[in-house]
Amino acid sequence: MLEVEHLAVNYRGISAIADVSFCLEPGQIVGIIGPNGAGKSTMVKAILGLIPSESGIIRYRSRALKEQLKQVAYVPQRSQIDWDYPTTVWNVVLMARTRHTGWFRSHSRQSKEIVKAALERVGMWSLRERQIGELSGGQQQRVFLARSLAQEAELFFFDEPFVGVDKKTEAIIFEVFEDLKSQGKILLVVGHDLGETTRKYDRFLLLNKQLIANGSRNEVITATNIQKAYGDSVILLQRGEI
Ligand code: ADP
Ligand code: MG
C-alpha cells in the first residue's frame, strides 16, 4: 500500500499543493486529474522526493518511500526530457538497469534480456539503434515506457503519457498498464482528458491545489466535483474540448 499524508509543496512561498492525503492498494491504475496548473506534476515529484515539500509523510509498505526508490519507476512529461541528448533507444532503456548493475560494472546478460523484452513489449525493438531525437512522439513515449518496465519496479508514475501520441501507442500503453496491474503493481497516471479512456482506470484523484475527490470514476467524475476543480472551464468540458 502507498500512503501519502498531508503533503504540501510551496514554490517561493506560494502554495502549489496543500494537505494532500490518500492511500492506494496494489493492483490499481489510478488517474490523477485536474486543470492545468493544478499541481499534478508537483504532487508526483514531491512524492518521489524530486522536489522539497513543506510537509508530508510518504510510505510504501509501511516504510518511508525515499528509502526504497528502487521500487519506483517514473516517466516525466515528454516536454521535460532533453530529446537532443545524443543517445540511442537501446541505451535509454539499458540505463534503467544501472541501479541493478552498478555504474562501473558491465551489464549482465540478464539485464540485456530484460531490455530486449521491454523493447519488444512496446514494439520498439526494430528501432533500437535509432537516436531518440529522431523518433515520433508516440515512439518516444514507448521508449520511456520500456525504460520503466526494465526497472522492474513496484510503483509506476507516468506524467501525461498520452499527450502527443498516436492511437497505436495509446493502445500499447493501456495494454502494458493492464499487464502491470495484473502483476499487482500500483500505477499513478497523470491524465489530461476526461473522455472515454477514463473507463480504463480503477480510481481517480481529482486535484486542484487540494485533493477535491478520491475514489471510483462514478464517485469522482461528477458535475459538482468537476465544477469545483475546473470552475468556468467546465463549460469547455461539456463541449468536449478538454
Ligand atoms: P500541473 O502538472 O497540474 O499542470 P504543476 O504541478 O506543473 O501543475 O504546477 C502547479 C503550479 O506550480 C503552477 O501554478 C505552476 O506554474 C507552478 N510551478 C510549477 N513548477 C514550478 C517551479 N519550478 N517554480 C515555481 N512555480 C512552479
Ligand atoms: Mg503537469
Short mmCIF file of C-alpha atoms and ligand atoms in Angstrom, two decimals:
data_model
loop_
_atom_site.label_atom_id
_atom_site.label_comp_id
_atom_site.label_asym_id
_atom_site.label_seq_id
_atom_site.Cartn_x
_atom_site.Cartn_y
_atom_site.Cartn_z
CA MET A 1 0.00 0.00 0.00
CA LEU A 2 1.15 3.53 -0.84
CA GLU A 3 0.26 6.13 1.80
CA VAL A 4 0.53 9.88 1.34
CA GLU A 5 -0.26 12.05 4.35
CA HIS A 6 -0.63 15.84 4.47
CA LEU A 7 1.63 16.51 1.51
CA ALA A 8 2.22 20.22 0.86
CA VAL A 9 4.53 21.99 -1.58
CA ASN A 10 5.29 25.69 -1.91
CA TYR A 11 7.19 27.40 -4.69
CA ARG A 12 8.89 30.54 -3.34
CA GLY A 13 6.36 30.82 -0.55
CA ILE A 14 3.32 30.25 -2.78
CA SER A 15 1.30 27.11 -2.18
CA ALA A 16 1.19 24.70 -5.15
CA ILE A 17 -0.46 21.80 -3.33
CA ALA A 18 -1.71 21.59 0.24
CA ASP A 19 -2.83 18.86 2.60
CA VAL A 20 -2.97 16.04 0.06
CA SER A 21 -3.65 12.67 1.70
CA PHE A 22 -4.61 9.34 0.17
CA CYS A 23 -3.88 5.60 0.25
CA LEU A 24 -3.59 3.27 -2.72
CA GLU A 25 -3.83 -0.52 -2.78
CA PRO A 26 -1.77 -2.74 -5.09
CA GLY A 27 -3.12 -3.76 -8.50
CA GLN A 28 -4.66 -0.44 -9.44
CA ILE A 29 -4.46 2.06 -12.28
CA VAL A 30 -5.00 5.46 -10.70
CA GLY A 31 -5.73 8.58 -12.76
CA ILE A 32 -4.55 11.94 -11.44
CA ILE A 33 -6.75 14.60 -13.00
CA GLY A 34 -7.28 18.33 -12.65
CA PRO A 35 -6.85 21.51 -14.72
CA ASN A 36 -3.54 22.88 -15.97
CA GLY A 37 -1.51 24.24 -13.09
CA ALA A 38 -3.49 22.16 -10.54
CA GLY A 39 -0.28 20.73 -9.11
CA LYS A 40 -0.43 17.24 -10.65
CA SER A 41 3.23 17.13 -11.73
CA THR A 42 4.22 18.84 -8.49
CA MET A 43 2.45 16.16 -6.47
CA VAL A 44 4.20 13.35 -8.33
CA LYS A 45 7.63 14.97 -7.98
CA ALA A 46 7.06 15.63 -4.28
CA ILE A 47 6.01 12.02 -3.64
CA LEU A 48 9.23 10.90 -5.30
CA GLY A 49 11.31 13.41 -3.35
CA LEU A 50 12.47 15.14 -6.55
CA ILE A 51 11.39 18.50 -5.14
CA PRO A 52 11.28 19.56 -1.50
CA SER A 53 7.93 19.52 0.34
CA GLU A 54 6.76 21.70 3.23
CA SER A 55 5.20 18.74 4.95
CA GLY A 56 4.12 15.22 4.20
CA ILE A 57 4.77 11.60 5.01
CA ILE A 58 5.10 9.12 2.15
CA ARG A 59 5.15 5.44 2.98
CA TYR A 60 5.19 2.34 0.85
CA ARG A 61 4.53 -0.95 2.60
CA SER A 62 4.75 0.92 5.91
CA ARG A 63 8.27 2.25 5.27
CA ALA A 64 9.47 5.63 4.03
CA LEU A 65 9.32 5.63 0.24
CA LYS A 66 12.54 7.61 -0.06
CA GLU A 67 14.42 4.66 1.41
CA GLN A 68 13.14 2.35 -1.31
CA LEU A 69 13.25 4.35 -4.51
CA LYS A 70 14.43 1.20 -6.27
CA GLN A 71 10.77 0.20 -6.21
CA VAL A 72 9.79 3.25 -8.26
CA ALA A 73 9.71 3.93 -12.00
CA TYR A 74 8.96 7.49 -13.11
CA VAL A 75 8.28 8.72 -16.63
CA PRO A 76 8.24 12.55 -16.68
CA GLN A 77 6.19 14.67 -19.07
CA ARG A 78 7.70 14.26 -22.53
CA SER A 79 8.26 18.01 -22.74
CA GLN A 80 10.66 17.79 -19.77
CA ILE A 81 13.02 15.35 -21.45
CA ASP A 82 16.01 16.59 -23.48
CA TRP A 83 15.38 14.84 -26.80
CA ASP A 84 18.53 16.34 -28.35
CA TYR A 85 20.71 14.36 -25.97
CA PRO A 86 22.75 12.09 -28.27
CA THR A 87 21.78 8.57 -27.27
CA THR A 88 20.02 5.58 -28.75
CA VAL A 89 16.76 3.86 -27.88
CA TRP A 90 18.73 0.85 -26.61
CA ASN A 91 20.89 2.97 -24.30
CA VAL A 92 17.97 4.86 -22.78
CA VAL A 93 16.38 1.57 -21.74
CA LEU A 94 19.67 -0.04 -20.69
CA MET A 95 20.33 2.92 -18.36
CA ALA A 96 17.31 1.80 -16.35
CA ARG A 97 19.35 -1.26 -15.38
CA THR A 98 22.22 0.74 -13.90
CA ARG A 99 20.76 0.68 -10.43
CA HIS A 100 20.68 -3.11 -10.60
CA THR A 101 24.12 -3.43 -12.17
CA GLY A 102 26.05 -0.51 -10.63
CA TRP A 103 27.82 2.21 -12.61
CA PHE A 104 31.20 0.55 -13.08
CA ARG A 105 30.20 -2.98 -13.95
CA SER A 106 29.18 -4.12 -17.37
CA HIS A 107 25.56 -5.02 -17.83
CA SER A 108 24.77 -8.67 -17.32
CA ARG A 109 23.29 -10.88 -19.99
CA GLN A 110 20.15 -10.96 -17.86
CA SER A 111 19.89 -7.16 -17.93
CA LYS A 112 20.24 -7.16 -21.69
CA GLU A 113 17.50 -9.79 -21.96
CA ILE A 114 15.24 -7.62 -19.81
CA VAL A 115 15.92 -4.58 -22.01
CA LYS A 116 15.21 -6.61 -25.13
CA ALA A 117 11.93 -7.93 -23.72
CA ALA A 118 10.87 -4.41 -22.71
CA LEU A 119 11.61 -3.00 -26.18
CA GLU A 120 9.74 -5.89 -27.81
CA ARG A 121 6.79 -5.37 -25.48
CA VAL A 122 6.31 -1.79 -26.71
CA GLY A 123 7.11 -2.52 -30.37
CA MET A 124 10.44 -0.63 -30.38
CA TRP A 125 12.97 -3.45 -30.78
CA SER A 126 13.48 -2.83 -34.51
CA LEU A 127 14.32 0.84 -33.80
CA ARG A 128 16.81 0.12 -31.02
CA GLU A 129 19.77 1.77 -32.81
CA ARG A 130 17.83 4.96 -33.56
CA GLN A 131 18.72 8.28 -31.90
CA ILE A 132 15.92 9.27 -29.51
CA GLY A 133 15.60 12.69 -31.15
CA GLU A 134 14.66 11.01 -34.43
CA LEU A 135 11.52 9.30 -33.11
CA SER A 136 7.88 10.35 -33.29
CA GLY A 137 6.15 11.47 -30.09
CA GLY A 138 4.45 8.11 -29.69
CA GLN A 139 7.69 6.22 -30.23
CA GLN A 140 9.48 8.41 -27.68
CA GLN A 141 6.77 7.71 -25.14
CA ARG A 142 7.08 3.98 -25.80
CA VAL A 143 10.86 4.10 -25.24
CA PHE A 144 10.30 5.59 -21.81
CA LEU A 145 7.56 3.07 -21.13
CA ALA A 146 10.08 0.31 -21.95
CA ARG A 147 12.61 2.01 -19.69
CA SER A 148 10.14 1.92 -16.80
CA LEU A 149 9.45 -1.79 -17.46
CA ALA A 150 13.17 -2.58 -17.42
CA GLN A 151 13.42 -1.09 -13.92
CA GLU A 152 11.29 -3.95 -12.56
CA ALA A 153 9.61 -1.52 -10.18
CA GLU A 154 6.54 -1.92 -7.98
CA LEU A 155 5.25 1.65 -8.23
CA PHE A 156 4.92 3.41 -11.56
CA PHE A 157 4.39 7.14 -12.13
CA PHE A 158 3.56 8.40 -15.61
CA ASP A 159 3.13 12.13 -16.21
CA GLU A 160 0.77 12.80 -19.15
CA PRO A 161 1.85 9.75 -21.17
CA PHE A 162 -0.90 10.21 -23.74
CA VAL A 163 -0.02 13.75 -24.84
CA GLY A 164 1.05 13.85 -28.49
CA VAL A 165 0.92 10.10 -29.06
CA ASP A 166 -0.77 8.16 -31.86
CA LYS A 167 -3.63 5.65 -31.40
CA LYS A 168 -1.31 2.65 -31.73
CA THR A 169 0.88 3.96 -28.91
CA GLU A 170 -2.15 4.72 -26.77
CA ALA A 171 -3.35 1.12 -27.18
CA ILE A 172 0.10 -0.29 -26.33
CA ILE A 173 0.37 1.91 -23.24
CA PHE A 174 -3.00 0.73 -21.93
CA GLU A 175 -2.08 -2.92 -22.65
CA VAL A 176 1.12 -2.54 -20.64
CA PHE A 177 -0.80 -0.79 -17.84
CA GLU A 178 -3.19 -3.76 -17.69
CA ASP A 179 -0.24 -6.20 -17.51
CA LEU A 180 1.34 -4.24 -14.67
CA LYS A 181 -1.95 -4.04 -12.83
CA SER A 182 -2.42 -7.80 -13.08
CA GLN A 183 1.05 -8.21 -11.57
CA GLY A 184 -0.14 -6.24 -8.52
CA LYS A 185 1.74 -3.03 -9.30
CA ILE A 186 0.43 0.44 -8.44
CA LEU A 187 0.22 2.86 -11.38
CA LEU A 188 -0.28 6.59 -10.97
CA VAL A 189 -1.05 8.23 -14.28
CA VAL A 190 -1.42 11.96 -14.74
CA GLY A 191 -4.09 12.35 -17.40
CA HIS A 192 -5.35 15.29 -19.35
CA ASP A 193 -8.63 14.29 -20.92
CA LEU A 194 -11.77 13.06 -19.25
CA GLY A 195 -13.13 11.18 -22.24
CA GLU A 196 -13.82 7.51 -22.90
CA THR A 197 -10.44 6.28 -21.67
CA THR A 198 -11.44 7.11 -18.09
CA ARG A 199 -13.02 3.64 -18.12
CA LYS A 200 -9.56 2.11 -18.08
CA TYR A 201 -8.80 3.47 -14.60
CA ASP A 202 -9.71 1.88 -11.28
CA ARG A 203 -9.79 5.13 -9.36
CA PHE A 204 -9.13 8.83 -9.64
CA LEU A 205 -7.54 11.58 -7.63
CA LEU A 206 -9.06 14.93 -8.64
CA LEU A 207 -6.67 17.71 -7.77
CA ASN A 208 -6.72 21.47 -7.79
CA LYS A 209 -4.13 22.53 -5.22
CA GLN A 210 -6.06 20.35 -2.77
CA LEU A 211 -7.43 16.88 -3.28
CA ILE A 212 -11.02 17.56 -4.32
CA ALA A 213 -12.12 13.95 -4.72
CA ASN A 214 -10.67 10.46 -4.44
CA GLY A 215 -12.48 7.29 -5.46
CA SER A 216 -14.03 5.40 -8.36
CA ARG A 217 -14.86 7.01 -11.71
CA ASN A 218 -18.50 7.44 -10.68
CA GLU A 219 -17.58 8.93 -7.33
CA VAL A 220 -15.03 11.38 -8.68
CA ILE A 221 -16.20 12.46 -12.12
CA THR A 222 -19.42 14.15 -11.06
CA ALA A 223 -20.74 17.54 -12.20
CA THR A 224 -20.18 19.02 -8.72
CA ASN A 225 -16.59 17.82 -8.41
CA ILE A 226 -15.68 18.86 -11.93
CA GLN A 227 -17.17 22.31 -11.36
CA LYS A 228 -15.14 22.58 -8.14
CA ALA A 229 -11.91 21.60 -9.85
CA TYR A 230 -12.26 23.22 -13.25
CA GLY A 231 -14.54 26.16 -12.44
CA ASP A 232 -15.57 28.02 -15.57
CA SER A 233 -13.69 25.72 -17.90
CA VAL A 234 -16.37 23.15 -17.04
CA ILE A 235 -18.31 24.58 -19.99
CA LEU A 236 -15.48 23.57 -22.32
CA LEU A 237 -15.53 20.16 -20.72
CA GLN A 238 -19.22 19.72 -21.52
CA ARG A 239 -18.46 20.68 -25.10
CA GLY A 240 -15.76 18.01 -25.17
CA GLU A 241 -12.92 20.50 -25.57
CA ILE A 242 -10.91 19.32 -22.58
P1 ADP B 1 0.06 20.56 -13.47
O1 ADP B 1 1.05 19.45 -13.64
O2 ADP B 1 -1.20 20.12 -12.78
O3 ADP B 1 -0.26 21.27 -14.75
P2 ADP B 1 2.24 21.81 -12.00
O4 ADP B 1 2.49 20.89 -10.88
O5 ADP B 1 3.17 21.76 -13.16
O6 ADP B 1 0.71 21.64 -12.49
O7 ADP B 1 2.24 23.31 -11.48
C1 ADP B 1 1.46 23.71 -10.35
C2 ADP B 1 1.69 25.20 -10.09
O8 ADP B 1 3.03 25.41 -9.63
C3 ADP B 1 1.55 26.09 -11.33
O9 ADP B 1 0.99 27.31 -10.92
C4 ADP B 1 2.97 26.25 -11.82
O10 ADP B 1 3.12 27.48 -12.51
C5 ADP B 1 3.75 26.27 -10.51
N1 ADP B 1 5.12 25.73 -10.67
C6 ADP B 1 5.44 24.51 -11.17
N2 ADP B 1 6.77 24.32 -11.14
C7 ADP B 1 7.31 25.43 -10.60
C8 ADP B 1 8.65 25.84 -10.29
N3 ADP B 1 9.70 25.03 -10.53
N4 ADP B 1 8.82 27.07 -9.74
C9 ADP B 1 7.77 27.88 -9.48
N5 ADP B 1 6.49 27.54 -9.73
C10 ADP B 1 6.25 26.34 -10.30
MG MG B 2 1.98 18.70 -15.30
#
